[in-house]
Amino acid sequence: MRVIDQGILSHDPRRGAFMPSIAQLGDGSLIAVQHVGSGLAAPDNRIELLRSSDGRDWQNLGSIHRQNDDGW
């Protein structure tokens, strides 16, 4: 795997993205998780799941937690 681009992980200045992890699936697509919140280990921290078919454009599938502010 190689870095093909750089950019902003979080467009909300009140939140940051921490500890991203990426894995390639059998069909060649990528799946990623990242901690998102005002800080790592902050009370509002949650884990988001993302998926990409090309490694450049990502679809945010939401949080893995049952109750939070984004409806997931």
GROMACS .gro file of C-alpha atoms in nm:
model
   72
    1MET     CA    1   0.000   0.000   0.000
    2ARG     CA    2   0.124   0.349  -0.074
    3VAL     CA    3   0.006   0.703  -0.003
    4ILE     CA    4  -0.150   0.847  -0.320
    5ASP     CA    5  -0.277   1.177  -0.184
    6GLN     CA    6  -0.300   1.390   0.127
    7GLY     CA    7  -0.589   1.594   0.261
    8ILE     CA    8  -0.817   1.687   0.547
    9LEU     CA    9  -0.962   1.401   0.750
   10SER     CA   10  -1.220   1.610   0.935
   11HIS     CA   11  -1.387   1.921   0.797
   12ASP     CA   12  -1.538   2.013   1.136
   13PRO     CA   13  -1.287   2.232   1.327
   14ARG     CA   14  -1.433   2.112   1.661
   15ARG     CA   15  -1.348   1.748   1.583
   16GLY     CA   16  -1.033   1.567   1.490
   17ALA     CA   17  -0.966   1.224   1.341
   18PHE     CA   18  -0.724   1.003   1.533
   19MET     CA   19  -0.563   0.659   1.493
   20PRO     CA   20  -0.684   0.572   1.141
   21SER     CA   21  -0.653   0.210   1.036
   22ILE     CA   22  -0.708   0.079   0.681
   23ALA     CA   23  -0.748  -0.275   0.544
   24GLN     CA   24  -0.798  -0.403   0.191
   25LEU     CA   25  -1.097  -0.631   0.135
   26GLY     CA   26  -1.111  -0.932  -0.096
   27ASP     CA   27  -1.279  -0.732  -0.374
   28GLY     CA   28  -0.996  -0.474  -0.371
   29SER     CA   29  -1.197  -0.203  -0.192
   30LEU     CA   30  -1.065  -0.046   0.127
   31ILE     CA   31  -1.228  -0.022   0.467
   32ALA     CA   32  -1.106   0.217   0.736
   33VAL     CA   33  -1.186   0.313   1.093
   34GLN     CA   34  -1.086   0.624   1.285
   35HIS     CA   35  -1.154   0.774   1.626
   36VAL     CA   36  -1.340   1.105   1.583
   37GLY     CA   37  -1.401   1.365   1.854
   38SER     CA   38  -1.271   1.679   2.018
   39GLY     CA   39  -0.968   1.478   2.131
   40LEU     CA   40  -0.849   1.121   2.160
   41ALA     CA   41  -1.016   0.969   2.471
   42ALA     CA   42  -1.249   1.272   2.501
   43PRO     CA   43  -1.606   1.200   2.617
   44ASP     CA   44  -1.740   1.271   2.266
   45ASN     CA   45  -1.494   1.031   2.098
   46ARG     CA   46  -1.645   0.759   1.879
   47ILE     CA   47  -1.525   0.525   1.605
   48GLU     CA   48  -1.634   0.591   1.246
   49LEU     CA   49  -1.631   0.338   0.961
   50LEU     CA   50  -1.539   0.443   0.605
   51ARG     CA   51  -1.519   0.257   0.272
   52SER     CA   52  -1.351   0.333  -0.060
   53SER     CA   53  -1.334   0.159  -0.396
   54ASP     CA   54  -1.035   0.362  -0.520
   55GLY     CA   55  -0.848   0.486  -0.209
   56ARG     CA   56  -0.916   0.848  -0.301
   57ASP     CA   57  -1.291   0.895  -0.247
   58TRP     CA   58  -1.433   0.771   0.082
   59GLN     CA   59  -1.790   0.709   0.194
   60ASN     CA   60  -1.848   0.763   0.565
   61LEU     CA   61  -2.069   0.475   0.684
   62GLY     CA   62  -2.117   0.635   1.027
   63SER     CA   63  -2.028   0.539   1.379
   64ILE     CA   64  -2.009   0.185   1.512
   65HIS     CA   65  -2.167   0.301   1.839
   66ARG     CA   66  -2.540   0.255   1.890
   67GLN     CA   67  -2.626   0.601   2.026
   68ASN     CA   68  -2.466   0.928   1.926
   69ASP     CA   69  -2.547   1.259   1.763
   70ASP     CA   70  -2.540   1.143   1.400
   71GLY     CA   71  -2.822   0.887   1.423
   72TRP     CA   72  -2.618   0.569   1.390
   0.00000   0.00000   0.00000
